[in-house]
Amino acid sequence: NAGVMQNPRHLVRRRGQEARLRCSPMKGHSHVYWYRQLPEEGLKFMVYLQKENIIDESGMPKERFSAEFPKEGPSILRIQQVVRGDSAAYFCASSPPGGSQETQYFGPGTRLLVL
Amino acid sequence: DQQVKQNSPSLSVQEGRISILNCDYTNSMFDYFLWYKKYPAEGPTFLISISSIKDKNEDGRFTVFLNKSAKHLSLHIVPSQPGDSAVYFCAARSNDYKLSFGAGTTVTVRA
């Protein structure tokens, strides 16, 4: 029973490039959440998605960031024209369809470094 | 605005002794609290949680205490083991899905 999977685990981009982070939720989970952790800080909520729907993106920067969770395939967090301040660990979590108040289980994260 | 605060960035404890991690929160609407453990280069792993209708929840070596009037919770680990060395995050939510995390406490268990 695989847990939440994220890839790549490490991603290096130059300023101005695009970063695509992928997340496959646990089997049977239909709710996906993305969090960002800056150095020396806790995780900060970014976006909550269900299949083909963005439920809450209130934690996402208004520009350059987007997320999707298509009917087939993993959830994608996309960062366009990356800047150095985007360097962080990005964690995806999933929860079962019982409701969004179920415990969230986290993936190993993608560490993004912008040069 | 930091709604969940872990004021001790680090804690060192002797193996076999009790580890006590503290967490304070400011949002009185929070009704569910969780502790996560995180090893380097891994994601947070769920440890234990407590609802605001309770003041204590125990699971093996882990016990979480909640003091709503003080807006304070703590995690007790007893006895501490070397494998407990990790970063511990306190998290809270208010009747929805958004988890607010503290900055974490790094626990080192000394042999």
Short mmCIF file of C-alpha atoms in Angstrom, two decimals:
data_model
loop_
_atom_site.label_atom_id
_atom_site.label_comp_id
_atom_site.label_asym_id
_atom_site.label_seq_id
_atom_site.Cartn_x
_atom_site.Cartn_y
_atom_site.Cartn_z
CA ASN A 1 0.00 0.00 0.00
CA ALA A 2 2.09 2.87 -1.32
CA GLY A 3 1.93 6.17 0.46
CA VAL A 4 1.77 9.59 -1.12
CA MET A 5 4.33 9.82 -3.89
CA GLN A 6 6.00 12.96 -5.10
CA ASN A 7 8.45 13.51 -7.91
CA PRO A 8 10.94 14.71 -8.51
CA ARG A 9 12.43 14.67 -5.02
CA HIS A 10 14.88 17.39 -5.96
CA LEU A 11 14.52 19.97 -8.69
CA VAL A 12 16.99 22.65 -9.73
CA ARG A 13 15.84 25.47 -11.96
CA ARG A 14 17.35 28.73 -13.15
CA ARG A 15 15.47 31.96 -12.67
CA GLY A 16 12.77 32.34 -15.30
CA GLN A 17 12.31 28.63 -15.96
CA GLU A 18 9.22 26.59 -15.15
CA ALA A 19 8.95 24.04 -12.36
CA ARG A 20 6.46 21.16 -12.40
CA LEU A 21 5.94 19.16 -9.25
CA ARG A 22 3.90 15.97 -9.27
CA CYS A 23 1.93 14.25 -6.55
CA SER A 24 0.16 10.90 -6.59
CA PRO A 25 -2.14 10.52 -3.59
CA MET A 26 -2.48 7.36 -1.55
CA LYS A 27 -4.65 4.70 -3.13
CA GLY A 28 -8.28 5.47 -2.47
CA HIS A 29 -7.64 9.10 -1.53
CA SER A 30 -9.45 11.77 -3.52
CA HIS A 31 -8.42 14.92 -1.68
CA VAL A 32 -5.03 16.53 -2.36
CA TYR A 33 -3.38 19.43 -0.55
CA TRP A 34 -0.17 21.29 -1.33
CA TYR A 35 1.96 22.95 1.34
CA ARG A 36 5.19 24.91 1.12
CA GLN A 37 7.93 24.99 3.71
CA LEU A 38 10.45 27.80 3.65
CA PRO A 39 13.72 27.36 5.56
CA GLU A 40 13.29 27.55 9.36
CA GLU A 41 9.51 27.77 9.04
CA GLY A 42 6.52 25.47 9.34
CA LEU A 43 4.49 24.22 6.42
CA LYS A 44 2.08 26.74 4.91
CA PHE A 45 -1.13 25.72 3.14
CA MET A 46 -1.26 26.55 -0.56
CA VAL A 47 -4.15 24.78 -2.26
CA TYR A 48 -6.77 22.05 -1.81
CA LEU A 49 -8.00 20.04 -4.77
CA GLN A 50 -10.35 17.20 -5.54
CA LYS A 51 -10.48 15.43 -8.88
CA GLU A 52 -10.89 18.09 -11.60
CA ASN A 53 -11.75 20.75 -9.03
CA ILE A 54 -9.82 23.41 -7.17
CA ILE A 55 -11.63 23.75 -3.86
CA ASP A 56 -9.47 26.37 -2.17
CA GLU A 57 -6.41 28.13 -3.55
CA SER A 58 -6.31 30.90 -0.97
CA GLY A 59 -2.73 30.06 0.01
CA MET A 60 -1.35 30.23 -3.51
CA PRO A 61 0.50 33.30 -4.75
CA LYS A 62 -1.73 35.10 -7.23
CA GLU A 63 0.80 35.01 -10.03
CA ARG A 64 2.97 32.32 -11.55
CA PHE A 65 1.54 29.47 -9.44
CA SER A 66 -1.16 27.06 -10.57
CA ALA A 67 -2.36 23.62 -9.56
CA GLU A 68 -4.48 20.91 -11.08
CA PHE A 69 -5.72 17.43 -10.24
CA PRO A 70 -6.98 15.87 -13.45
CA LYS A 71 -9.37 12.97 -13.71
CA GLU A 72 -6.47 10.71 -14.64
CA GLY A 73 -2.94 11.11 -13.42
CA PRO A 74 -1.19 12.93 -10.63
CA SER A 75 -1.80 16.36 -9.21
CA ILE A 76 0.55 18.98 -10.65
CA LEU A 77 1.84 22.13 -8.98
CA ARG A 78 3.25 24.42 -11.63
CA ILE A 79 5.44 27.44 -11.00
CA GLN A 80 6.15 29.62 -13.99
CA GLN A 81 9.13 31.98 -14.28
CA VAL A 82 10.64 30.83 -11.02
CA VAL A 83 12.49 33.29 -8.79
CA ARG A 84 14.99 32.62 -6.00
CA GLY A 85 12.28 33.14 -3.38
CA ASP A 86 10.46 30.07 -4.70
CA SER A 87 13.25 27.87 -3.34
CA ALA A 88 11.54 25.73 -0.72
CA ALA A 89 10.29 22.25 0.07
CA TYR A 90 6.87 21.55 -1.43
CA PHE A 91 4.81 18.87 0.25
CA CYS A 92 1.72 17.20 -1.02
CA ALA A 93 -0.77 15.52 1.30
CA SER A 94 -3.85 13.43 0.64
CA SER A 95 -6.87 12.34 2.63
CA PRO A 96 -9.58 9.76 2.05
CA PRO A 97 -12.97 10.57 0.56
CA GLY A 98 -14.65 10.50 3.97
CA GLY A 99 -14.29 14.24 4.08
CA SER A 100 -11.74 16.99 4.09
CA GLN A 101 -11.45 16.68 7.86
CA GLU A 102 -9.82 13.30 7.64
CA THR A 103 -6.18 13.11 8.65
CA GLN A 104 -3.82 14.29 5.95
CA TYR A 105 -0.94 12.03 4.99
CA PHE A 106 2.13 13.65 3.53
CA GLY A 107 4.48 12.71 0.75
CA PRO A 108 8.28 13.03 0.98
CA GLY A 109 8.31 16.45 -0.65
CA THR A 110 10.04 18.07 -3.59
CA ARG A 111 12.96 20.32 -2.77
CA LEU A 112 13.10 23.12 -5.31
CA LEU A 113 16.27 25.13 -5.67
CA VAL A 114 16.25 28.17 -7.93
CA LEU A 115 19.67 29.35 -9.01
CA ASP B 1 0.52 35.89 11.14
CA GLN B 2 1.80 32.89 13.04
CA GLN B 3 -1.26 31.28 14.61
CA VAL B 4 0.61 28.23 15.90
CA LYS B 5 3.84 28.74 17.77
CA GLN B 6 6.47 26.33 18.95
CA ASN B 7 8.77 28.53 20.97
CA SER B 8 11.47 25.95 21.59
CA PRO B 9 13.38 25.29 18.38
CA SER B 10 15.27 22.40 19.93
CA LEU B 11 15.16 19.92 22.79
CA SER B 12 17.81 17.49 23.98
CA VAL B 13 16.80 14.60 26.22
CA GLN B 14 18.46 11.51 27.65
CA GLU B 15 17.30 8.16 26.35
CA GLY B 16 14.66 6.70 28.63
CA ARG B 17 13.57 10.09 29.97
CA ILE B 18 10.46 12.06 29.11
CA SER B 19 10.38 14.52 26.19
CA ILE B 20 7.90 17.36 26.55
CA LEU B 21 7.17 19.48 23.50
CA ASN B 22 5.05 22.60 23.80
CA CYS B 23 2.80 24.42 21.38
CA ASP B 24 0.72 27.60 21.74
CA TYR B 25 -1.99 28.87 19.44
CA THR B 26 -3.83 32.14 19.07
CA ASN B 27 -6.90 31.23 17.01
CA SER B 28 -9.75 30.29 19.34
CA MET B 29 -11.60 28.74 16.40
CA PHE B 30 -9.12 25.87 16.17
CA ASP B 31 -10.91 22.68 17.13
CA TYR B 32 -8.53 19.91 16.14
CA PHE B 33 -4.84 19.57 16.85
CA LEU B 34 -2.24 17.21 15.46
CA TRP B 35 1.39 16.36 15.97
CA TYR B 36 3.59 15.31 13.07
CA LYS B 37 7.10 13.91 13.16
CA LYS B 38 9.57 14.58 10.39
CA TYR B 39 12.91 13.04 9.55
CA PRO B 40 15.35 14.87 7.25
CA ALA B 41 14.49 14.55 3.56
CA GLU B 42 11.13 12.96 4.35
CA GLY B 43 7.60 14.24 4.65
CA PRO B 44 5.80 14.77 7.98
CA THR B 45 4.35 11.60 9.47
CA PHE B 46 1.16 11.79 11.48
CA LEU B 47 1.71 10.90 15.15
CA ILE B 48 -1.28 11.73 17.28
CA SER B 49 -4.21 14.13 17.37
CA ILE B 50 -6.73 15.55 19.79
CA SER B 51 -10.12 17.12 19.40
CA SER B 52 -10.99 20.27 21.31
CA ILE B 53 -13.66 18.37 23.24
CA LYS B 54 -10.94 16.38 24.98
CA ASP B 55 -8.05 17.37 27.17
CA LYS B 56 -5.90 14.27 26.78
CA ASN B 57 -5.24 11.60 24.20
CA GLU B 58 -2.81 8.75 24.63
CA ASP B 59 -1.30 6.34 22.12
CA GLY B 60 1.47 4.13 23.37
CA ARG B 61 4.46 6.24 24.37
CA PHE B 62 2.82 9.42 23.07
CA THR B 63 0.34 11.55 25.00
CA VAL B 64 -1.06 14.89 23.92
CA PHE B 65 -2.54 17.30 26.45
CA LEU B 66 -4.78 20.21 25.53
CA ASN B 67 -5.45 23.25 27.73
CA LYS B 68 -8.05 25.27 25.85
CA SER B 69 -8.22 28.12 28.32
CA ALA B 70 -4.48 28.67 27.95
CA LYS B 71 -4.53 27.86 24.21
CA HIS B 72 -1.72 25.46 24.84
CA LEU B 73 -0.98 21.88 24.00
CA SER B 74 1.90 19.60 24.72
CA LEU B 75 3.24 16.28 23.50
CA HIS B 76 4.82 13.90 25.98
CA ILE B 77 7.02 11.07 24.79
CA VAL B 78 7.96 8.56 27.43
CA PRO B 79 10.32 6.82 27.46
CA SER B 80 12.29 8.66 24.78
CA GLN B 81 14.15 6.46 22.33
CA PRO B 82 16.96 7.24 19.85
CA GLY B 83 14.53 6.76 16.97
CA ASP B 84 12.48 9.65 18.33
CA SER B 85 15.20 12.09 17.23
CA ALA B 86 13.40 14.17 14.59
CA VAL B 87 11.60 17.45 14.05
CA TYR B 88 8.13 17.60 15.61
CA PHE B 89 5.47 19.87 14.20
CA CYS B 90 2.35 20.97 15.98
CA ALA B 91 -0.60 21.66 13.64
CA ALA B 92 -4.13 22.91 14.11
CA ARG B 93 -7.27 23.44 12.08
CA SER B 94 -10.67 25.07 12.53
CA ASN B 95 -13.50 22.88 11.24
CA ASP B 96 -11.96 22.70 7.82
CA TYR B 97 -8.98 21.22 6.09
CA LYS B 98 -6.33 23.93 6.30
CA LEU B 99 -3.62 22.89 8.67
CA SER B 100 -1.67 25.68 10.35
CA PHE B 101 1.76 24.49 11.39
CA GLY B 102 4.24 25.64 13.97
CA ALA B 103 7.88 26.07 13.00
CA GLY B 104 8.87 22.77 14.59
CA THR B 105 10.98 21.55 17.48
CA THR B 106 14.08 19.45 16.81
CA VAL B 107 14.36 16.66 19.35
CA THR B 108 17.67 14.95 19.96
CA VAL B 109 17.66 11.85 22.15
CA ARG B 110 21.07 11.22 23.69
CA ALA B 111 22.22 7.68 24.43
#
